Coordinates of C-alpha atoms in Angstrom, one line a residue:
Chain A
M1 CA 37.5 7.7 38.7
R2 CA 35.0 4.9 37.9
E3 CA 37.5 2.2 37.6
S4 CA 39.0 2.7 41.0
R5 CA 35.7 2.5 42.6
Q6 CA 34.5 -0.4 40.5
P7 CA 34.9 -3.7 42.3
D8 CA 36.9 -6.4 40.7
I9 CA 35.6 -9.5 38.7
V10 CA 36.5 -12.3 40.8
Y11 CA 37.1 -15.5 38.8
R12 CA 38.4 -19.0 39.6
P13 CA 39.6 -21.1 36.8
R14 CA 38.2 -24.4 36.1
G15 CA 40.9 -27.1 37.0
R16 CA 44.3 -26.1 38.2
P17 CA 46.5 -24.2 35.7
P18 CA 50.0 -25.6 35.3
G19 CA 52.9 -23.5 35.6
T20 CA 55.6 -22.5 37.8
R21 CA 55.4 -18.7 37.8
P22 CA 53.9 -17.3 41.0
G23 CA 50.3 -16.1 40.5
A24 CA 46.9 -15.9 42.0
H25 CA 45.2 -19.1 41.4
R26 CA 45.6 -22.7 42.8
G27 CA 48.1 -24.3 40.5
R28 CA 48.7 -27.9 39.5
E29 CA 52.3 -27.7 40.9
S30 CA 53.3 -27.7 44.4
G31 CA 55.5 -24.9 45.6
G32 CA 57.0 -23.3 48.7
L33 CA 54.3 -21.1 49.9
G34 CA 50.5 -21.0 50.0
T35 CA 47.8 -23.3 51.2
F36 CA 48.7 -26.7 52.7
R37 CA 48.3 -29.4 50.3
D38 CA 49.7 -32.8 51.6
Q39 CA 52.6 -34.5 53.2
V40 CA 55.0 -36.6 51.3
P41 CA 58.1 -38.7 52.4
F42 CA 61.4 -36.7 52.5
L43 CA 62.8 -38.8 49.7
R44 CA 60.2 -37.5 47.3
L45 CA 60.5 -33.9 48.1
P46 CA 64.1 -33.5 49.5
D47 CA 63.3 -30.0 51.0
A48 CA 64.8 -29.8 54.6
R49 CA 63.1 -26.3 55.1
R50 CA 59.7 -27.9 54.9
I51 CA 60.1 -31.0 57.3
D52 CA 57.0 -31.4 59.3
V53 CA 58.6 -32.1 62.6
R54 CA 55.3 -33.3 64.4
A55 CA 54.4 -35.5 61.6
T56 CA 57.9 -37.0 61.6
L57 CA 57.8 -37.8 65.1
R58 CA 54.3 -39.3 64.9
D59 CA 55.5 -41.7 62.2
P60 CA 55.8 -45.2 63.5
F61 CA 58.2 -46.4 60.7
E62 CA 60.4 -43.3 61.6
G63 CA 60.3 -41.9 58.1
T64 CA 60.9 -38.2 57.6
V65 CA 57.7 -36.3 56.3
V66 CA 57.7 -33.0 54.3
R67 CA 54.9 -30.7 53.9
R68 CA 53.8 -29.8 50.4
F69 CA 52.2 -26.5 49.6
E70 CA 49.9 -25.6 46.6
A71 CA 51.8 -23.3 44.2
R72 CA 49.7 -20.4 43.1
T73 CA 50.0 -19.8 39.4
P74 CA 48.7 -17.1 37.1
I75 CA 46.3 -17.7 34.4
E76 CA 45.9 -15.9 31.0
V77 CA 42.7 -14.0 30.7
W78 CA 41.6 -13.3 27.1
A79 CA 38.6 -11.5 26.0
L80 CA 37.3 -12.3 22.5
V81 CA 35.2 -9.4 21.4
D82 CA 32.5 -9.7 18.6
L83 CA 33.0 -6.6 16.4
S84 CA 30.4 -7.3 13.7
A85 CA 28.0 -4.7 12.8
S86 CA 25.2 -6.1 15.2
M87 CA 27.4 -4.7 18.1
R88 CA 26.3 -1.3 17.1
F89 CA 22.9 -2.0 18.4
S90 CA 21.7 0.4 21.0
G91 CA 18.6 -0.2 22.9
E92 CA 18.4 0.1 26.6
A93 CA 22.1 0.5 26.5
D94 CA 24.9 0.6 23.8
R95 CA 26.0 -2.7 23.1
G96 CA 29.6 -1.5 22.2
V97 CA 29.8 0.6 25.3
L98 CA 28.8 -2.3 27.3
A99 CA 31.3 -4.7 25.8
S100 CA 33.9 -2.0 26.2
D101 CA 32.9 -1.6 29.9
F102 CA 33.1 -5.3 30.6
C103 CA 36.6 -5.7 28.9
R104 CA 38.0 -2.8 30.8
G105 CA 36.7 -4.2 34.1
L106 CA 38.1 -7.6 33.2
A107 CA 41.4 -6.2 32.3
A108 CA 41.6 -4.2 35.5
S109 CA 40.7 -7.1 37.6
A110 CA 43.1 -9.5 35.8
T111 CA 46.0 -7.3 35.9
R112 CA 45.4 -6.4 39.5
I113 CA 46.1 -9.9 40.6
G114 CA 49.0 -10.4 38.3
D115 CA 47.1 -12.3 35.5
P116 CA 48.0 -11.4 31.9
F117 CA 45.1 -10.0 29.8
G118 CA 44.8 -10.2 26.2
L119 CA 42.3 -8.8 23.7
I120 CA 41.2 -10.0 20.4
G121 CA 38.6 -8.5 18.3
C122 CA 36.8 -10.5 15.6
D123 CA 34.4 -10.0 12.9
G124 CA 34.6 -11.8 9.4
A125 CA 38.3 -12.2 10.2
M126 CA 40.5 -11.7 13.2
R127 CA 41.0 -7.9 13.6
E128 CA 44.5 -7.1 14.0
D129 CA 43.7 -3.5 14.8
V130 CA 42.0 -4.9 17.9
F131 CA 44.6 -7.3 19.0
L132 CA 46.4 -6.9 22.3
P133 CA 48.8 -9.8 23.3
A134 CA 48.5 -10.8 26.9
S135 CA 50.3 -8.7 29.4
R136 CA 50.3 -8.0 33.0
A137 CA 50.9 -4.3 32.6
R138 CA 48.4 -2.2 34.4
S139 CA 48.4 0.1 31.3
Q140 CA 46.5 -2.7 29.7
V141 CA 43.2 -1.1 30.8
A142 CA 43.8 2.2 29.0
A143 CA 45.1 0.2 25.9
V144 CA 41.8 -2.0 25.9
S145 CA 39.5 1.0 26.2
R146 CA 41.4 2.8 23.3
R147 CA 41.5 -0.2 21.0
L148 CA 37.8 -0.9 21.5
A149 CA 36.8 2.9 21.2
D150 CA 38.7 3.1 17.9
A151 CA 37.4 -0.2 16.5
A152 CA 34.8 0.3 13.7
C153 CA 32.1 -2.4 13.8
T154 CA 31.2 -3.2 10.1
G155 CA 31.5 -6.8 9.6
D156 CA 28.5 -8.9 8.9
R157 CA 30.1 -12.3 10.0
A158 CA 31.7 -13.8 13.0
D159 CA 34.1 -16.3 11.3
G160 CA 37.1 -14.5 13.0
F161 CA 36.4 -16.4 16.1
L162 CA 37.6 -19.6 14.6
A163 CA 40.9 -17.8 13.6
A164 CA 41.3 -16.4 17.1
A165 CA 40.7 -19.9 18.6
R166 CA 43.7 -21.0 16.5
R167 CA 45.8 -18.3 17.9
L168 CA 45.0 -19.3 21.5
T169 CA 46.9 -22.2 21.6
G170 CA 49.3 -23.6 24.5
R171 CA 48.3 -23.7 28.1
P172 CA 44.6 -23.6 29.0
K173 CA 43.4 -19.9 29.4
M174 CA 40.3 -18.3 30.6
V175 CA 38.5 -17.2 27.5
F176 CA 35.6 -14.7 27.9
L177 CA 33.5 -14.7 24.6
V178 CA 31.9 -11.3 24.4
S179 CA 29.2 -11.3 21.7
D180 CA 25.5 -11.0 21.2
F181 CA 25.7 -14.5 19.6
R182 CA 23.4 -13.7 16.7
W183 CA 25.4 -16.2 14.6
P184 CA 24.2 -19.2 12.8
E185 CA 24.0 -22.1 15.2
P186 CA 26.6 -24.3 13.5
L187 CA 29.2 -21.5 13.8
I188 CA 28.3 -21.2 17.5
A189 CA 29.0 -24.8 17.9
E190 CA 32.2 -24.8 16.0
V191 CA 33.6 -21.8 17.9
F192 CA 32.7 -23.3 21.1
A193 CA 34.2 -26.7 20.2
A194 CA 37.4 -24.8 19.0
L195 CA 37.8 -23.0 22.2
S196 CA 36.6 -26.0 24.6
L197 CA 40.3 -26.7 25.6
H198 CA 40.1 -23.4 27.6
D199 CA 38.0 -22.2 30.5
L200 CA 35.3 -20.7 28.3
V201 CA 33.0 -18.0 29.7
P202 CA 30.4 -16.9 27.0
V203 CA 29.2 -13.5 27.8
V204 CA 26.0 -12.8 26.0
L205 CA 25.1 -9.1 25.3
G206 CA 21.4 -8.7 25.5
D207 CA 19.0 -5.9 25.7
T208 CA 15.5 -5.8 27.2
A209 CA 14.5 -3.8 24.2
E210 CA 15.1 -7.0 22.1
A211 CA 12.5 -9.0 24.0
E212 CA 10.8 -8.0 27.2
G213 CA 10.9 -4.2 26.3
L214 CA 9.0 -4.8 23.0
P215 CA 6.0 -2.7 22.7
E216 CA 2.6 -4.4 22.8
W217 CA 1.2 -2.5 19.8
G218 CA 3.0 -0.5 17.0
L219 CA 4.4 -0.6 13.6
L220 CA 8.2 -1.1 13.7
E221 CA 10.4 -1.1 10.7
L222 CA 13.2 -3.0 11.5
D223 CA 16.6 -2.3 9.8
D224 CA 19.2 -5.0 10.2
L225 CA 22.7 -3.6 11.1
E226 CA 24.2 -6.4 9.3
G227 CA 22.6 -5.5 6.1
A228 CA 20.1 -8.2 5.9
G229 CA 17.4 -5.6 4.8
R230 CA 14.5 -4.1 6.1
R231 CA 11.3 -5.4 7.3
V232 CA 7.9 -4.0 8.7
V233 CA 6.7 -5.6 11.9
F234 CA 3.2 -5.0 13.1
M235 CA 3.6 -5.5 16.9
R236 CA 0.8 -6.9 18.7
P237 CA 0.5 -9.0 22.0
A238 CA 0.4 -12.3 20.1
L239 CA 3.4 -11.5 18.1
R240 CA 5.2 -10.1 21.1
R241 CA 4.6 -13.2 23.0
R242 CA 5.9 -15.4 20.0
W243 CA 8.9 -13.1 19.9
I244 CA 9.7 -13.4 23.5
A245 CA 9.3 -17.1 23.2
R246 CA 11.6 -17.2 20.2
E247 CA 14.4 -15.3 22.0
A248 CA 14.0 -17.5 25.0
A249 CA 14.4 -20.5 22.8
R250 CA 17.5 -19.0 21.2
A251 CA 19.0 -18.3 24.7
E252 CA 18.3 -21.9 25.7
S253 CA 19.9 -23.4 22.6
L254 CA 23.0 -21.2 23.3
R255 CA 23.0 -22.3 27.0
R256 CA 22.8 -25.9 25.8
I257 CA 25.8 -25.5 23.5
A258 CA 27.7 -23.5 26.0
T259 CA 27.2 -25.9 28.9
A260 CA 28.4 -28.8 26.8
H261 CA 31.6 -26.9 26.4
G262 CA 32.1 -25.4 29.7
R263 CA 30.2 -22.8 31.6
P264 CA 26.6 -21.5 31.0
P265 CA 26.6 -18.2 29.4
F266 CA 26.6 -15.0 31.5
R267 CA 23.9 -12.5 30.1
L268 CA 25.2 -8.9 30.2
A269 CA 22.3 -6.6 29.7
G270 CA 21.6 -3.0 30.5
R271 CA 24.5 -2.3 32.7
F272 CA 27.7 -3.7 33.5
D273 CA 27.8 -5.0 37.0
P274 CA 31.1 -6.7 38.1
D275 CA 29.6 -8.3 41.2
A276 CA 27.0 -10.0 39.1
V277 CA 29.9 -11.5 36.9
S278 CA 31.8 -12.6 39.9
R279 CA 28.8 -14.4 41.3
H280 CA 28.1 -16.0 38.1
L281 CA 31.8 -17.1 37.6
L282 CA 32.0 -18.5 41.2
G283 CA 28.6 -20.1 41.0
T284 CA 29.4 -22.2 37.8
Chain B
M1 CA -12.0 -1.2 -22.4
T2 CA -9.2 -0.2 -24.9
D3 CA -11.7 2.4 -26.1
A4 CA -12.1 3.7 -22.7
L5 CA -8.4 3.9 -22.3
V6 CA -8.0 5.7 -25.7
R7 CA -10.2 8.6 -24.5
L8 CA -8.2 9.3 -21.5
S9 CA -6.1 12.3 -21.6
A10 CA -4.4 15.0 -19.6
D11 CA -4.2 18.8 -19.6
H12 CA -0.4 18.6 -18.8
P13 CA 0.8 15.2 -20.1
L14 CA 4.3 16.1 -19.7
L15 CA 3.9 15.9 -15.9
L16 CA 3.2 12.2 -16.4
W17 CA 6.8 11.7 -17.0
L18 CA 7.2 12.1 -13.2
L19 CA 5.2 8.8 -12.6
P20 CA 8.1 6.7 -12.3
L21 CA 8.8 8.7 -9.0
A22 CA 5.9 6.7 -7.6
L23 CA 8.1 3.8 -7.4
L24 CA 10.2 5.6 -4.9
P25 CA 8.4 3.8 -1.9
L26 CA 10.0 0.7 -3.2
L27 CA 13.4 2.2 -2.4
A28 CA 13.1 4.2 0.6
S29 CA 10.6 4.1 3.4
A30 CA 9.0 7.1 5.2
Q31 CA 8.8 5.1 8.5
R32 CA 11.6 5.6 11.1
A33 CA 13.9 2.6 10.9
T34 CA 14.8 0.9 14.0
P35 CA 18.2 -0.7 13.9
V36 CA 18.2 -4.1 15.2
A37 CA 21.2 -6.7 15.6
S38 CA 19.3 -9.3 13.7
I39 CA 16.3 -9.1 11.5
A40 CA 15.8 -12.7 12.1
A41 CA 15.2 -12.2 15.7
G42 CA 11.4 -11.6 15.0
P43 CA 9.4 -14.6 14.2
P44 CA 8.2 -14.7 10.5
D45 CA 4.7 -13.1 10.5
G46 CA 2.2 -13.0 7.6
L47 CA 0.1 -10.1 9.0
S48 CA 3.3 -8.0 9.4
R49 CA 4.3 -8.7 5.8
A50 CA 1.0 -7.8 4.6
V51 CA 0.9 -4.5 6.6
G52 CA 4.4 -3.7 5.1
V53 CA 3.0 -4.4 1.6
V54 CA 0.1 -2.0 2.2
V55 CA 2.2 0.7 3.6
R56 CA 4.4 0.5 0.6
L57 CA 1.5 0.5 -1.9
G58 CA 0.1 3.3 0.1
G59 CA 3.2 5.3 -0.7
I60 CA 2.9 4.4 -4.4
L61 CA -0.7 5.2 -4.5
A62 CA -0.2 8.7 -2.9
L63 CA 2.7 9.6 -5.2
A64 CA 0.9 8.2 -8.4
G65 CA -2.3 9.9 -7.3
L66 CA -0.8 13.3 -6.7
I67 CA 1.2 13.3 -10.0
L68 CA -1.8 12.1 -11.8
A69 CA -4.1 14.8 -10.3
L70 CA -1.6 17.5 -11.0
S71 CA -1.5 16.4 -14.8
G72 CA -5.1 17.2 -14.9
P73 CA -6.6 13.8 -16.3
Y74 CA -9.8 13.6 -18.0
R75 CA -11.9 11.4 -20.2
R76 CA -12.7 13.0 -23.6
G77 CA -16.4 13.3 -24.5
E78 CA -17.7 11.2 -27.2
T79 CA -20.6 10.4 -29.3
L80 CA -21.9 7.0 -29.1
T81 CA -24.1 5.3 -31.6
R82 CA -26.8 2.9 -30.0
T83 CA -29.8 1.2 -31.0
G84 CA -33.1 1.8 -29.4
I85 CA -36.8 1.5 -30.3
G86 CA -38.2 4.5 -31.7
A87 CA -38.4 6.5 -35.0
Q88 CA -37.3 9.6 -36.7
V89 CA -40.3 11.9 -36.7
S90 CA -40.5 15.1 -38.7
I91 CA -43.4 17.1 -37.5
L92 CA -44.7 19.5 -39.9
I93 CA -47.1 21.9 -38.4
D94 CA -49.4 24.3 -40.2
R95 CA -49.0 27.8 -38.9
S96 CA -51.5 29.6 -40.9
G97 CA -54.0 31.9 -39.5
S98 CA -56.9 29.4 -39.5
M99 CA -55.0 27.2 -36.8
N100 CA -55.9 30.0 -34.2
E101 CA -59.6 29.2 -34.3
T102 CA -61.3 26.4 -32.4
F103 CA -62.6 23.2 -34.1
A104 CA -65.8 25.2 -34.4
G105 CA -64.2 27.8 -36.7
R106 CA -64.4 30.7 -34.1
Q107 CA -61.9 32.6 -32.3
P108 CA -61.4 30.8 -28.9
S109 CA -63.0 32.4 -25.9
G110 CA -63.1 31.3 -22.2
A111 CA -62.5 27.7 -21.8
E112 CA -62.3 26.9 -25.5
E113 CA -59.0 26.0 -27.0
S114 CA -57.7 26.6 -30.5
K115 CA -56.6 24.1 -32.8
A116 CA -53.0 25.0 -32.3
A117 CA -53.3 24.8 -28.6
A118 CA -54.9 21.4 -28.7
S119 CA -52.3 20.0 -31.0
R120 CA -49.6 21.7 -28.8
R121 CA -50.9 19.9 -25.8
L122 CA -51.3 16.5 -27.4
L123 CA -48.0 16.7 -29.4
A124 CA -46.1 17.5 -26.2
A125 CA -47.2 14.3 -24.5
F126 CA -46.4 12.5 -27.7
V127 CA -42.8 13.9 -27.6
G128 CA -40.7 12.3 -24.9
S129 CA -43.0 9.4 -24.2
R130 CA -40.1 7.3 -25.9
T131 CA -36.7 8.0 -25.1
H132 CA -35.1 7.2 -28.3
D133 CA -37.5 8.9 -30.8
Q134 CA -35.9 11.8 -32.7
F135 CA -38.0 14.7 -33.7
A136 CA -37.8 17.6 -36.1
V137 CA -40.2 20.4 -36.0
T138 CA -41.0 22.6 -39.1
A139 CA -43.7 24.9 -39.2
F140 CA -45.0 26.4 -42.5
S141 CA -47.6 29.0 -43.5
T142 CA -46.6 30.9 -46.7
A143 CA -43.0 29.9 -46.2
P144 CA -41.7 27.0 -44.2
M145 CA -39.7 27.7 -41.1
L146 CA -37.3 25.3 -39.5
V147 CA -38.0 25.3 -35.8
V148 CA -35.9 22.3 -34.6
P149 CA -33.7 20.2 -36.8
M150 CA -33.7 16.4 -36.2
T151 CA -32.6 15.8 -32.7
D152 CA -33.1 13.8 -29.6
R153 CA -33.3 16.4 -27.1
H154 CA -36.7 16.2 -26.2
D155 CA -36.6 19.3 -24.2
A156 CA -36.0 21.5 -27.2
V157 CA -38.7 19.7 -29.2
R158 CA -41.2 20.2 -26.5
A159 CA -40.1 23.9 -26.3
A160 CA -40.6 24.0 -30.1
I161 CA -44.0 22.6 -29.8
A162 CA -45.0 24.8 -27.1
A163 CA -44.4 27.7 -29.4
I164 CA -46.8 26.6 -32.0
D165 CA -49.8 28.2 -30.5
R166 CA -48.3 31.6 -31.0
P167 CA -50.8 33.3 -33.5
G168 CA -50.2 32.0 -37.0
L169 CA -50.5 34.2 -40.1
D170 CA -51.1 34.0 -43.7
Y171 CA -51.9 31.0 -45.9
T172 CA -51.0 27.5 -46.4
N173 CA -48.2 26.7 -48.7
I174 CA -48.1 23.0 -48.1
A175 CA -45.6 22.1 -50.9
R176 CA -42.6 23.9 -49.5
G177 CA -43.4 22.9 -46.1
L178 CA -43.3 19.2 -47.2
A179 CA -40.1 19.7 -48.9
M180 CA -38.5 21.1 -45.8
G181 CA -40.1 18.6 -43.6
L182 CA -38.6 15.9 -45.7
S183 CA -35.2 17.6 -45.8
Q184 CA -35.1 16.9 -42.1
F185 CA -34.5 13.3 -42.5
A186 CA -30.8 12.8 -42.5
A187 CA -29.3 10.2 -44.8
A188 CA -29.2 7.8 -41.9
S189 CA -29.1 4.0 -42.1
P190 CA -31.8 2.5 -44.3
S191 CA -33.3 0.6 -41.5
T192 CA -34.2 3.8 -39.5
S193 CA -37.8 4.2 -39.4
R194 CA -38.9 7.5 -40.6
A195 CA -42.3 9.2 -40.2
L196 CA -43.6 12.5 -41.4
L197 CA -46.3 13.9 -39.4
L198 CA -48.3 16.7 -41.1
V199 CA -50.6 18.6 -38.9
S200 CA -52.8 20.9 -40.8
D201 CA -56.4 22.1 -40.9
G202 CA -56.5 22.6 -44.5
A203 CA -54.6 22.0 -47.8
A204 CA -53.5 24.0 -50.8
V205 CA -52.7 23.1 -54.4
I206 CA -49.4 21.5 -55.0
D207 CA -47.8 22.6 -58.2
P208 CA -47.4 19.7 -60.6
R209 CA -43.7 20.5 -61.1
V210 CA -43.2 20.6 -57.4
Q211 CA -45.1 17.4 -57.2
E212 CA -42.4 15.6 -59.0
T213 CA -39.8 16.8 -56.8
L214 CA -41.6 15.9 -53.7
R215 CA -42.5 12.3 -55.2
A216 CA -38.6 11.8 -55.9
A217 CA -38.0 12.8 -52.2
F218 CA -40.5 10.5 -50.9
T219 CA -39.2 7.6 -53.1
R220 CA -35.9 8.2 -51.7
L221 CA -36.5 8.5 -48.0
R222 CA -39.6 6.3 -47.8
P223 CA -41.2 7.9 -44.8
N224 CA -44.3 6.7 -43.2
L225 CA -46.7 9.6 -43.8
Y226 CA -49.2 10.6 -41.4
W227 CA -51.7 13.4 -42.0
L228 CA -53.5 14.8 -39.0
F229 CA -56.3 16.9 -40.6
L230 CA -57.9 19.0 -38.1
R231 CA -61.1 19.7 -39.7
T232 CA -63.2 22.6 -38.9
K233 CA -66.7 21.7 -38.4
G234 CA -68.7 22.1 -41.6
S235 CA -65.8 22.3 -43.9
P236 CA -65.2 19.6 -46.4
S237 CA -63.7 16.3 -45.4
I238 CA -60.8 14.6 -47.2
S239 CA -63.0 12.3 -49.0
D240 CA -65.8 14.5 -49.9
R241 CA -66.2 14.9 -53.5
P242 CA -67.2 18.6 -54.3
Q243 CA -70.2 19.2 -56.1
G244 CA -68.8 21.2 -58.9
E245 CA -65.7 20.6 -60.7
D246 CA -63.4 18.0 -59.1
T247 CA -60.2 20.1 -59.3
P248 CA -57.5 20.6 -56.9
Q249 CA -58.6 24.2 -56.6
A250 CA -62.0 23.3 -55.7
A251 CA -61.2 20.6 -53.1
P252 CA -57.6 20.8 -52.1
E253 CA -57.6 18.4 -49.2
R254 CA -59.1 15.5 -51.4
H255 CA -56.4 16.1 -54.0
L256 CA -53.7 16.3 -51.5
D257 CA -55.0 13.0 -50.2
L258 CA -54.9 11.5 -53.6
F259 CA -51.4 12.8 -54.2
F260 CA -50.3 11.2 -50.9
K261 CA -51.8 8.0 -51.8
S262 CA -50.2 8.1 -55.2
L263 CA -46.9 8.1 -53.6
R264 CA -46.4 4.5 -52.7
T265 CA -45.3 5.1 -49.2
P266 CA -47.2 3.9 -46.3
Y267 CA -49.7 6.6 -45.6
R268 CA -52.5 7.3 -43.2
A269 CA -54.8 10.2 -42.8
F270 CA -56.5 11.0 -39.6
E271 CA -59.4 13.4 -39.7
A272 CA -59.9 14.9 -36.4
E273 CA -62.8 17.1 -35.4
G274 CA -62.0 17.6 -31.7
A275 CA -59.2 17.4 -29.3
E276 CA -60.1 13.7 -28.5
A277 CA -59.9 12.7 -32.0
V278 CA -56.4 14.4 -32.1
A279 CA -55.4 12.4 -29.1
D280 CA -56.7 9.1 -30.7
A281 CA -54.8 9.8 -33.7
I282 CA -51.5 10.4 -32.0
T283 CA -52.0 7.2 -29.8
Q284 CA -52.3 5.5 -33.2
I285 CA -49.2 6.9 -34.7
E286 CA -47.2 6.2 -31.6
R287 CA -48.2 2.5 -31.8
L288 CA -47.3 2.2 -35.5
E289 CA -43.9 3.7 -35.1
R290 CA -42.1 1.0 -33.2
D291 CA -38.7 0.0 -35.0
P292 CA -35.2 -0.2 -34.2
I293 CA -33.5 3.1 -34.5
P294 CA -29.9 3.9 -34.1
Y295 CA -29.4 7.0 -31.9
T296 CA -26.6 8.8 -30.7
E297 CA -25.6 9.5 -27.1
Q298 CA -23.4 12.4 -26.1
R299 CA -21.1 11.6 -23.2
P300 CA -19.5 15.0 -21.8
R301 CA -15.8 15.2 -21.0
R302 CA -15.3 13.9 -17.6
D303 CA -12.7 15.4 -15.2
L304 CA -10.9 12.5 -13.5
A305 CA -8.6 14.7 -11.1
G306 CA -11.1 14.0 -8.3
F307 CA -10.3 10.3 -8.7
A308 CA -6.8 10.9 -8.6
Y309 CA -7.0 13.1 -5.6
G310 CA -9.2 10.3 -4.0
M311 CA -6.5 7.8 -4.6
A312 CA -3.7 10.0 -3.2
L313 CA -5.9 10.7 -0.2
I314 CA -6.3 6.9 0.4
G315 CA -2.6 6.6 0.1
L316 CA -1.9 9.5 2.4
L317 CA -4.2 8.2 5.0
I318 CA -2.5 4.8 5.0
L319 CA 0.8 6.6 5.4
V320 CA -0.5 8.8 8.1
L321 CA -2.0 5.8 10.0
A322 CA 1.4 3.8 9.8
K323 CA 3.1 6.9 10.9
L324 CA 0.9 7.4 13.9
G325 CA 1.3 3.7 14.6
E326 CA 4.9 3.7 14.7
A327 CA 6.6 2.5 17.7
D328 CA 10.1 2.9 19.1
L329 CA 12.0 0.1 20.7
R330 CA 13.9 2.3 22.9
R331 CA 11.1 4.5 24.1
T332 CA 8.8 1.7 24.9
G333 CA 11.4 -0.3 26.4
S334 CA 12.0 2.2 29.1
S335 CA 9.2 1.0 31.5
D336 CA 11.0 -2.3 32.0
A337 CA 14.4 -0.6 32.2
A338 CA 13.5 2.2 34.4
P339 CA 14.6 0.5 37.7
N340 CA 17.9 -0.5 36.2
R341 CA 18.4 3.0 35.0
S342 CA 17.9 4.6 38.3
L343 CA 20.8 2.7 39.8
P344 CA 23.8 4.5 38.2
V345 CA 22.3 7.7 39.3
R346 CA 22.2 6.7 42.7
L347 CA 25.8 5.7 42.6
A348 CA 26.7 8.9 41.1
A349 CA 25.0 10.9 43.7

């Protein structure tokens, strides 16, 4: 099976998540097991099991010293998936399949290390039929894949992300924003601001067919998937250069907004490669 | 312009009800649509918009042209009345037997030409030297013969004149010939300049009762009268008084001349005793008859289906070019994507 062979997405939350439940990430609290953190006086942490004998003997003031360890806590991982009609785009790869692959991989990786995974689909509003509450169950992978396969992408807006942001309250979570971000720029800024409390990872679904893969010459009749009409484009090298420059400018403005609210965006194009996601997440 | 539109017509006008179909290219496009996530991704481009409009217009043109062509359009023929320089000339030619003789009064032999042949040669040059002249040709001997009615088809007139050197016959009945020659003038506009050219080598007595009728006709039509008198050598001239009694029977030429002079219409007599003299006379007549004349021009029905098919062809060419120039995002993108694509294959292997 593909899932078993696929490597996990390795992620490290920004900051230290609070919480007392045992999990996989370095937590804010100190706990019994895990990585050594520091030594504190016995009176501060009266835990006789953790008395550091060597440090106690070495203390000239004869105080008793207790070792403290980092607690490892889980963090909730949420995938917010854009389900507007533009996700039906299929160039080099099918955008919907790519998003579904990514969410499945993320769900598998999260649930394997005990992090709850939740899924929210959004278009003009929050899509309740593509909502999965966060759960650590391993069956979440199958549920995600089913939900996304059944979801019809018809909307022509992405305002549902604001509603989704209101639903994601409470402790900081890791939020993966999976979309092609073909939104009006104010909406992008608004959504990022609404989610900036969380560890926000924008995943931009791109396609080489939308920029570098454009033909040098030819007549294209573009048909907007979100119903913005049709347009004839006479491709020629000059226009292609302008087009690619425009796409680059759009990516740059998205990167600027995203970096202001967290991490730079990860570009998911062509094929879902979990290692590339891991490298991006550990590097930023 | 509106006049030209009025004359447009079609063989199957009902087919023209299909013309609104030509607007279909505004609703649907023959081009393969390339679905894209956002149409705003491409930069705005004037040339592309122009190409789009041209392709759309090409579709409209092709459909409209085909429908028009199927309906069989044509422009109705018409008769135009224009004004040119020229005159209505009624040529009245004597076909009596004496016209077959030469100016010397003999049967022509060898290089000699008869009076009829000479007048034929010179009149043929007269006809057609000016485009807008109208001619009628009447021949007369004992009875008048209408050869060609008043027309501006100079070919027909020339053919009629070419026929006047056929051997003539019988006598000269000038009164009935004049009547028929005059009847060729249609009741056209009064400004029309009319000329009656009488070519004869003799004259005859005009009955006084007929004289009155002719006089009335001349007064009504007021033609310029030219008498080209082909005088045989030795025969009496127009102005010669006979030695005996001065009666019409004795000198019909002189009395015909007197009758013409009494008509109070512009009249000139040319007395020609040879081919050169005839040519001079005709040149003079030609010079005198220079007046504006309304003439009609026939425009034949014109089939416009060819234009419509041409229009459709242009439209179809545009469409075919657009179709040939079609590009596909997915296919052309594969050159860049090829290395990426080979990866999953290797994994699966």
